[in-house]
Amino acid sequence: SYELTQPPSVSVSPGQTARITCSGDALPKKYSYWYQQKSGQAPVLVIYEDNKRPSGIPERFSGSSSGTMATLTISGAQVEDEGDYFCYSTDSSGNNWVFGGGTKLTVL
Amino acid sequence: QVQLQESGPGLVKPSETLSLTCTVSAYSISSAYYWGWIRQPPGKGLQWIGNIYHSGSTYYNPSLKSRVTISADTSKNQFSLMLSSVTAADTAVYYCARVVRETVVRGLISYYYYMDVWGKGTTVTVSS
């Protein structure tokens, strides 16, 4: 079955740039999406179609994709950005949608 | 502003069928979006379960397909999930969501499905 691989954790100080990666064999041809989940809450879409930001998401959130890796970048991370981040995409057939294992972002 | 609310039993016995309903407010499920279910076992990551269009077209996670049925009731503006033969491994928070379908043409036509609005989730425990 298809898998997306993320680092378990990333830690930065407030104001620094946080980068969270997601690797998958189909990413060169398939869009990536990113969700933020704070403790006890439902996920929130922060990036769609590799690099587009939904209305209401701060400009410090950006996305990119190159080859088999997609990257979520938080420029000037803030304490309120702490939480779990999940990438999301599909396999080469487009029929099986999967989430990465999630990355816990700590900002302190 | 569209809102989704999951409802159903919080406790299901092993081998029985889990049944949940998602009630959508401030938006008709007969309009342009798809509707889906996602789950999250305790302390673990997210798993896509499946999507439905109001016409009845469904798309399921291949690993769950044999046990999953998603249906829609447009008269009640609801859609539902049924998961049969449950085990402890099906214990999770179950979310319903509005699903966007984007059509991308790069030579071939590809469809992309992603969740843009989520319910708050409901916890289902499988235990005797």
PDB file of C-alpha atoms in Angstrom:
ATOM      1  CA  SER A   1       0.000   0.000   0.000  1.00  0.00           C
ATOM      2  CA  TYR A   2       1.062   3.578  -0.609  1.00  0.00           C
ATOM      3  CA  GLU A   3       2.847   5.493   2.147  1.00  0.00           C
ATOM      4  CA  LEU A   4       3.782   9.097   2.851  1.00  0.00           C
ATOM      5  CA  THR A   5       6.713   9.508   5.227  1.00  0.00           C
ATOM      6  CA  GLN A   6       7.112  12.414   7.649  1.00  0.00           C
ATOM      7  CA  PRO A   7       9.609  13.045  10.480  1.00  0.00           C
ATOM      8  CA  PRO A   8       7.986  12.357  13.877  1.00  0.00           C
ATOM      9  CA  SER A   9       8.941  15.708  15.318  1.00  0.00           C
ATOM     10  CA  VAL A  10      10.338  19.133  14.511  1.00  0.00           C
ATOM     11  CA  SER A  11      11.322  21.726  17.072  1.00  0.00           C
ATOM     12  CA  VAL A  12      12.099  25.433  16.562  1.00  0.00           C
ATOM     13  CA  SER A  13      12.328  28.587  18.637  1.00  0.00           C
ATOM     14  CA  PRO A  14       9.695  31.313  18.184  1.00  0.00           C
ATOM     15  CA  GLY A  15      10.455  33.425  15.119  1.00  0.00           C
ATOM     16  CA  GLN A  16      12.509  30.728  13.423  1.00  0.00           C
ATOM     17  CA  THR A  17      11.546  28.925  10.240  1.00  0.00           C
ATOM     18  CA  ALA A  18      10.065  25.460  10.616  1.00  0.00           C
ATOM     19  CA  ARG A  19      10.207  23.018   7.724  1.00  0.00           C
ATOM     20  CA  ILE A  20       8.248  19.776   7.707  1.00  0.00           C
ATOM     21  CA  THR A  21       8.870  17.279   4.935  1.00  0.00           C
ATOM     22  CA  CYS A  22       6.741  14.555   3.382  1.00  0.00           C
ATOM     23  CA  SER A  23       8.105  11.971   0.992  1.00  0.00           C
ATOM     24  CA  GLY A  24       6.180   9.713  -1.352  1.00  0.00           C
ATOM     25  CA  ASP A  25       6.861   7.985  -4.633  1.00  0.00           C
ATOM     26  CA  ALA A  26       3.852   9.516  -6.407  1.00  0.00           C
ATOM     27  CA  LEU A  27       4.489  13.102  -5.344  1.00  0.00           C
ATOM     28  CA  PRO A  28       6.288  14.045  -8.588  1.00  0.00           C
ATOM     29  CA  LYS A  29       2.916  13.646 -10.335  1.00  0.00           C
ATOM     30  CA  LYS A  30       0.387  14.209  -7.559  1.00  0.00           C
ATOM     31  CA  TYR A  31      -0.532  17.250  -5.493  1.00  0.00           C
ATOM     32  CA  SER A  32       0.186  17.405  -1.789  1.00  0.00           C
ATOM     33  CA  TYR A  33      -1.992  18.864   0.935  1.00  0.00           C
ATOM     34  CA  TRP A  34      -1.236  19.808   4.545  1.00  0.00           C
ATOM     35  CA  TYR A  35      -3.418  19.743   7.637  1.00  0.00           C
ATOM     36  CA  GLN A  36      -2.755  21.246  11.057  1.00  0.00           C
ATOM     37  CA  GLN A  37      -4.266  19.548  14.103  1.00  0.00           C
ATOM     38  CA  LYS A  38      -4.118  21.111  17.524  1.00  0.00           C
ATOM     39  CA  SER A  39      -4.662  19.018  20.636  1.00  0.00           C
ATOM     40  CA  GLY A  40      -8.235  17.754  20.928  1.00  0.00           C
ATOM     41  CA  GLN A  41      -9.382  19.517  17.753  1.00  0.00           C
ATOM     42  CA  ALA A  42     -10.304  18.548  14.223  1.00  0.00           C
ATOM     43  CA  PRO A  43      -7.702  19.032  11.485  1.00  0.00           C
ATOM     44  CA  VAL A  44      -7.575  22.310   9.559  1.00  0.00           C
ATOM     45  CA  LEU A  45      -6.436  22.616   5.937  1.00  0.00           C
ATOM     46  CA  VAL A  46      -3.422  24.947   5.710  1.00  0.00           C
ATOM     47  CA  ILE A  47      -2.046  24.193   2.212  1.00  0.00           C
ATOM     48  CA  TYR A  48      -3.718  22.649  -0.835  1.00  0.00           C
ATOM     49  CA  GLU A  49      -2.431  21.701  -4.288  1.00  0.00           C
ATOM     50  CA  ASP A  50       1.207  21.901  -3.170  1.00  0.00           C
ATOM     51  CA  ASN A  51       1.396  25.619  -2.503  1.00  0.00           C
ATOM     52  CA  LYS A  52      -2.012  27.295  -2.261  1.00  0.00           C
ATOM     53  CA  ARG A  53      -3.202  28.794   1.003  1.00  0.00           C
ATOM     54  CA  PRO A  54      -6.898  28.714   1.979  1.00  0.00           C
ATOM     55  CA  SER A  55      -8.589  31.904   3.023  1.00  0.00           C
ATOM     56  CA  GLY A  56      -7.826  32.739   6.631  1.00  0.00           C
ATOM     57  CA  ILE A  57      -4.510  30.895   6.832  1.00  0.00           C
ATOM     58  CA  PRO A  58      -1.623  33.218   7.773  1.00  0.00           C
ATOM     59  CA  GLU A  59       0.925  34.092   5.085  1.00  0.00           C
ATOM     60  CA  ARG A  60       3.719  32.534   7.141  1.00  0.00           C
ATOM     61  CA  PHE A  61       2.438  29.129   5.987  1.00  0.00           C
ATOM     62  CA  SER A  62       3.722  28.067   2.572  1.00  0.00           C
ATOM     63  CA  GLY A  63       4.144  24.840   0.664  1.00  0.00           C
ATOM     64  CA  SER A  64       6.361  23.484  -2.058  1.00  0.00           C
ATOM     65  CA  SER A  65       6.994  20.212  -3.817  1.00  0.00           C
ATOM     66  CA  SER A  66       9.993  18.906  -5.704  1.00  0.00           C
ATOM     67  CA  GLY A  67      10.507  15.378  -6.877  1.00  0.00           C
ATOM     68  CA  THR A  68       9.360  12.881  -4.295  1.00  0.00           C
ATOM     69  CA  MET A  69       9.252  15.408  -1.450  1.00  0.00           C
ATOM     70  CA  ALA A  70       6.708  18.005  -0.394  1.00  0.00           C
ATOM     71  CA  THR A  71       7.596  20.609   2.211  1.00  0.00           C
ATOM     72  CA  LEU A  72       5.498  22.731   4.538  1.00  0.00           C
ATOM     73  CA  THR A  73       7.324  25.867   5.647  1.00  0.00           C
ATOM     74  CA  ILE A  74       6.281  28.083   8.532  1.00  0.00           C
ATOM     75  CA  SER A  75       8.274  31.305   8.336  1.00  0.00           C
ATOM     76  CA  GLY A  76       8.566  32.968  11.715  1.00  0.00           C
ATOM     77  CA  ALA A  77       6.854  30.188  13.635  1.00  0.00           C
ATOM     78  CA  GLN A  78       4.739  31.245  16.578  1.00  0.00           C
ATOM     79  CA  VAL A  79       3.805  29.415  19.759  1.00  0.00           C
ATOM     80  CA  GLU A  80       0.232  29.069  18.498  1.00  0.00           C
ATOM     81  CA  ASP A  81       1.531  27.049  15.531  1.00  0.00           C
ATOM     82  CA  GLU A  82       2.348  24.106  17.816  1.00  0.00           C
ATOM     83  CA  GLY A  83       0.501  20.948  16.960  1.00  0.00           C
ATOM     84  CA  ASP A  84       0.536  17.974  14.648  1.00  0.00           C
ATOM     85  CA  TYR A  85       0.894  18.405  10.906  1.00  0.00           C
ATOM     86  CA  PHE A  86      -0.215  15.789   8.402  1.00  0.00           C
ATOM     87  CA  CYS A  87       0.529  15.654   4.694  1.00  0.00           C
ATOM     88  CA  TYR A  88      -2.099  14.093   2.434  1.00  0.00           C
ATOM     89  CA  SER A  89      -1.985  12.836  -1.129  1.00  0.00           C
ATOM     90  CA  THR A  90      -2.870   9.945  -3.378  1.00  0.00           C
ATOM     91  CA  ASP A  91      -1.056   7.077  -5.025  1.00  0.00           C
ATOM     92  CA  SER A  92      -0.304   6.957  -8.743  1.00  0.00           C
ATOM     93  CA  SER A  93      -3.721   5.454  -9.517  1.00  0.00           C
ATOM     94  CA  GLY A  94      -5.528   8.327  -7.802  1.00  0.00           C
ATOM     95  CA  ASN A  95      -7.789   5.858  -6.033  1.00  0.00           C
ATOM     96  CA  ASN A  96      -6.122   5.524  -2.640  1.00  0.00           C
ATOM     97  CA  TRP A  97      -5.841   8.667  -0.546  1.00  0.00           C
ATOM     98  CA  VAL A  98      -3.448   8.543   2.403  1.00  0.00           C
ATOM     99  CA  PHE A  99      -2.128  10.730   5.177  1.00  0.00           C
ATOM    100  CA  GLY A 100       1.446  10.840   6.334  1.00  0.00           C
ATOM    101  CA  GLY A 101       2.158   9.638   9.853  1.00  0.00           C
ATOM    102  CA  GLY A 102       2.192  13.188  11.183  1.00  0.00           C
ATOM    103  CA  THR A 103       4.858  15.532  12.542  1.00  0.00           C
ATOM    104  CA  LYS A 104       4.640  17.088  15.973  1.00  0.00           C
ATOM    105  CA  LEU A 105       5.803  20.711  15.799  1.00  0.00           C
ATOM    106  CA  THR A 106       7.110  22.241  19.004  1.00  0.00           C
ATOM    107  CA  VAL A 107       7.754  25.985  19.175  1.00  0.00           C
ATOM    108  CA  LEU A 108       9.606  26.981  22.324  1.00  0.00           C
TER     109      LEU A 108
ATOM    110  CA  GLN B   1     -21.160  28.984   7.320  1.00  0.00           C
ATOM    111  CA  VAL B   2     -21.343  25.246   6.697  1.00  0.00           C
ATOM    112  CA  GLN B   3     -21.151  23.044   9.781  1.00  0.00           C
ATOM    113  CA  LEU B   4     -20.947  19.277  10.144  1.00  0.00           C
ATOM    114  CA  GLN B   5     -21.916  17.239  13.198  1.00  0.00           C
ATOM    115  CA  GLU B   6     -21.252  13.548  13.732  1.00  0.00           C
ATOM    116  CA  SER B   7     -23.649  11.417  15.787  1.00  0.00           C
ATOM    117  CA  GLY B   8     -24.019   7.764  16.744  1.00  0.00           C
ATOM    118  CA  PRO B   9     -23.249   5.193  19.438  1.00  0.00           C
ATOM    119  CA  GLY B  10     -20.028   5.722  21.340  1.00  0.00           C
ATOM    120  CA  LEU B  11     -19.669   2.020  22.129  1.00  0.00           C
ATOM    121  CA  VAL B  12     -19.943  -0.884  19.697  1.00  0.00           C
ATOM    122  CA  LYS B  13     -19.413  -4.579  20.416  1.00  0.00           C
ATOM    123  CA  PRO B  14     -16.820  -6.602  18.491  1.00  0.00           C
ATOM    124  CA  SER B  15     -18.153  -8.217  15.289  1.00  0.00           C
ATOM    125  CA  GLU B  16     -21.086  -5.800  15.158  1.00  0.00           C
ATOM    126  CA  THR B  17     -21.650  -2.894  12.726  1.00  0.00           C
ATOM    127  CA  LEU B  18     -20.589   0.652  13.535  1.00  0.00           C
ATOM    128  CA  SER B  19     -23.101   3.209  12.293  1.00  0.00           C
ATOM    129  CA  LEU B  20     -22.593   6.986  12.272  1.00  0.00           C
ATOM    130  CA  THR B  21     -24.460   9.911  10.763  1.00  0.00           C
ATOM    131  CA  CYS B  22     -23.195  13.334   9.736  1.00  0.00           C
ATOM    132  CA  THR B  23     -25.705  16.166   9.736  1.00  0.00           C
ATOM    133  CA  VAL B  24     -24.801  19.123   7.540  1.00  0.00           C
ATOM    134  CA  SER B  25     -26.152  22.596   8.228  1.00  0.00           C
ATOM    135  CA  ALA B  26     -26.065  25.828   6.215  1.00  0.00           C
ATOM    136  CA  TYR B  27     -25.289  23.951   3.006  1.00  0.00           C
ATOM    137  CA  SER B  28     -27.153  21.431   0.876  1.00  0.00           C
ATOM    138  CA  ILE B  29     -25.341  18.137   0.330  1.00  0.00           C
ATOM    139  CA  SER B  30     -27.052  18.043  -3.070  1.00  0.00           C
ATOM    140  CA  SER B  31     -24.834  20.886  -4.235  1.00  0.00           C
ATOM    141  CA  ALA B  32     -21.352  20.832  -5.677  1.00  0.00           C
ATOM    142  CA  TYR B  33     -19.276  19.045  -3.072  1.00  0.00           C
ATOM    143  CA  TYR B  34     -18.466  15.487  -2.116  1.00  0.00           C
ATOM    144  CA  TRP B  35     -18.760  14.325   1.504  1.00  0.00           C
ATOM    145  CA  GLY B  36     -16.421  12.036   3.385  1.00  0.00           C
ATOM    146  CA  TRP B  37     -15.356  10.146   6.488  1.00  0.00           C
ATOM    147  CA  ILE B  38     -11.927  10.044   8.125  1.00  0.00           C
ATOM    148  CA  ARG B  39     -10.854   8.370  11.356  1.00  0.00           C
ATOM    149  CA  GLN B  40      -8.039   8.673  13.888  1.00  0.00           C
ATOM    150  CA  PRO B  41      -7.179   5.879  16.353  1.00  0.00           C
ATOM    151  CA  PRO B  42      -6.111   7.084  19.809  1.00  0.00           C
ATOM    152  CA  GLY B  43      -2.681   8.682  19.669  1.00  0.00           C
ATOM    153  CA  LYS B  44      -2.244   7.833  15.997  1.00  0.00           C
ATOM    154  CA  GLY B  45      -2.548   9.402  12.574  1.00  0.00           C
ATOM    155  CA  LEU B  46      -5.445  10.008  10.202  1.00  0.00           C
ATOM    156  CA  GLN B  47      -6.965   7.448   7.859  1.00  0.00           C
ATOM    157  CA  TRP B  48      -9.235   8.295   4.924  1.00  0.00           C
ATOM    158  CA  ILE B  49     -12.298   5.989   4.911  1.00  0.00           C
ATOM    159  CA  GLY B  50     -14.285   7.092   1.875  1.00  0.00           C
ATOM    160  CA  ASN B  51     -16.278   9.740   0.010  1.00  0.00           C
ATOM    161  CA  ILE B  52     -19.755  10.045  -1.466  1.00  0.00           C
ATOM    162  CA  TYR B  53     -21.456  12.338  -3.954  1.00  0.00           C
ATOM    163  CA  HIS B  54     -25.154  13.083  -3.545  1.00  0.00           C
ATOM    164  CA  SER B  55     -25.871  11.062  -6.677  1.00  0.00           C
ATOM    165  CA  GLY B  56     -24.649   8.013  -4.795  1.00  0.00           C
ATOM    166  CA  SER B  57     -21.182   7.650  -6.325  1.00  0.00           C
ATOM    167  CA  THR B  58     -18.793   6.343  -3.688  1.00  0.00           C
ATOM    168  CA  TYR B  59     -15.034   5.935  -3.330  1.00  0.00           C
ATOM    169  CA  TYR B  60     -13.580   3.805  -0.545  1.00  0.00           C
ATOM    170  CA  ASN B  61     -10.178   3.163   0.981  1.00  0.00           C
ATOM    171  CA  PRO B  62      -9.102  -0.145  -0.593  1.00  0.00           C
ATOM    172  CA  SER B  63      -8.044  -1.503   2.795  1.00  0.00           C
ATOM    173  CA  LEU B  64     -11.555  -0.969   4.239  1.00  0.00           C
ATOM    174  CA  LYS B  65     -13.676  -1.383   1.124  1.00  0.00           C
ATOM    175  CA  SER B  66     -15.010  -4.838   2.004  1.00  0.00           C
ATOM    176  CA  ARG B  67     -16.493  -3.546   5.280  1.00  0.00           C
ATOM    177  CA  VAL B  68     -17.538   0.036   4.485  1.00  0.00           C
ATOM    178  CA  THR B  69     -20.759   1.523   3.169  1.00  0.00           C
ATOM    179  CA  ILE B  70     -21.334   5.266   2.858  1.00  0.00           C
ATOM    180  CA  SER B  71     -24.784   6.539   1.943  1.00  0.00           C
ATOM    181  CA  ALA B  72     -26.552   9.880   1.657  1.00  0.00           C
ATOM    182  CA  ASP B  73     -30.054  11.068   2.558  1.00  0.00           C
ATOM    183  CA  THR B  74     -30.596  14.347   0.740  1.00  0.00           C
ATOM    184  CA  SER B  75     -34.046  14.834   2.292  1.00  0.00           C
ATOM    185  CA  LYS B  76     -32.435  15.034   5.734  1.00  0.00           C
ATOM    186  CA  ASN B  77     -29.218  16.676   4.496  1.00  0.00           C
ATOM    187  CA  GLN B  78     -27.248  13.845   6.071  1.00  0.00           C
ATOM    188  CA  PHE B  79     -24.765  11.214   5.039  1.00  0.00           C
ATOM    189  CA  SER B  80     -23.858   8.059   6.925  1.00  0.00           C
ATOM    190  CA  LEU B  81     -21.107   5.542   7.539  1.00  0.00           C
ATOM    191  CA  MET B  82     -21.506   1.850   8.223  1.00  0.00           C
ATOM    192  CA  LEU B  83     -18.478  -0.288   9.108  1.00  0.00           C
ATOM    193  CA  SER B  84     -19.151  -3.987   9.584  1.00  0.00           C
ATOM    194  CA  SER B  85     -17.401  -6.702  11.589  1.00  0.00           C
ATOM    195  CA  VAL B  86     -15.622  -4.229  13.833  1.00  0.00           C
ATOM    196  CA  THR B  87     -12.691  -5.093  16.084  1.00  0.00           C
ATOM    197  CA  ALA B  88     -10.729  -3.165  18.694  1.00  0.00           C
ATOM    198  CA  ALA B  89      -8.593  -1.825  15.836  1.00  0.00           C
ATOM    199  CA  ASP B  90     -11.612   0.207  14.686  1.00  0.00           C
ATOM    200  CA  THR B  91     -11.641   2.209  17.926  1.00  0.00           C
ATOM    201  CA  ALA B  92     -11.074   5.811  16.854  1.00  0.00           C
ATOM    202  CA  VAL B  93     -12.337   9.351  16.596  1.00  0.00           C
ATOM    203  CA  TYR B  94     -14.471   9.459  13.459  1.00  0.00           C
ATOM    204  CA  TYR B  95     -14.706  12.722  11.516  1.00  0.00           C
ATOM    205  CA  CYS B  96     -17.048  13.682   8.725  1.00  0.00           C
ATOM    206  CA  ALA B  97     -15.960  16.347   6.263  1.00  0.00           C
ATOM    207  CA  ARG B  98     -16.886  18.307   3.172  1.00  0.00           C
ATOM    208  CA  VAL B  99     -14.740  17.159   0.274  1.00  0.00           C
ATOM    209  CA  VAL B 100     -13.621  19.305  -2.629  1.00  0.00           C
ATOM    210  CA  ARG B 101     -13.116  17.628  -5.974  1.00  0.00           C
ATOM    211  CA  GLU B 102     -10.728  19.397  -8.329  1.00  0.00           C
ATOM    212  CA  THR B 103     -10.293  18.328 -11.932  1.00  0.00           C
ATOM    213  CA  VAL B 104      -6.760  18.720 -13.294  1.00  0.00           C
ATOM    214  CA  VAL B 105      -5.908  18.218 -16.947  1.00  0.00           C
ATOM    215  CA  ARG B 106      -2.259  17.524 -17.740  1.00  0.00           C
ATOM    216  CA  GLY B 107      -2.733  15.468 -20.851  1.00  0.00           C
ATOM    217  CA  LEU B 108      -4.730  13.007 -18.793  1.00  0.00           C
ATOM    218  CA  ILE B 109      -7.601  14.043 -16.536  1.00  0.00           C
ATOM    219  CA  SER B 110      -6.963  13.597 -12.804  1.00  0.00           C
ATOM    220  CA  TYR B 111      -9.354  14.149  -9.943  1.00  0.00           C
ATOM    221  CA  TYR B 112      -8.193  15.407  -6.595  1.00  0.00           C
ATOM    222  CA  TYR B 113     -10.266  15.067  -3.439  1.00  0.00           C
ATOM    223  CA  TYR B 114      -9.448  16.973  -0.278  1.00  0.00           C
ATOM    224  CA  MET B 115     -11.325  17.935   2.896  1.00  0.00           C
ATOM    225  CA  ASP B 116     -11.887  21.636   3.478  1.00  0.00           C
ATOM    226  CA  VAL B 117     -14.403  21.641   6.345  1.00  0.00           C
ATOM    227  CA  TRP B 118     -14.462  19.072   9.150  1.00  0.00           C
ATOM    228  CA  GLY B 119     -16.856  18.116  11.912  1.00  0.00           C
ATOM    229  CA  LYS B 120     -15.575  18.066  15.474  1.00  0.00           C
ATOM    230  CA  GLY B 121     -15.401  14.282  15.543  1.00  0.00           C
ATOM    231  CA  THR B 122     -17.027  11.572  17.612  1.00  0.00           C
ATOM    232  CA  THR B 123     -15.285   8.859  19.611  1.00  0.00           C
ATOM    233  CA  VAL B 124     -16.250   5.258  18.950  1.00  0.00           C
ATOM    234  CA  THR B 125     -14.922   2.486  21.170  1.00  0.00           C
ATOM    235  CA  VAL B 126     -15.146  -1.161  20.172  1.00  0.00           C
ATOM    236  CA  SER B 127     -15.389  -3.294  23.289  1.00  0.00           C
ATOM    237  CA  SER B 128     -17.529  -6.011  24.770  1.00  0.00           C
TER     238      SER B 128
END
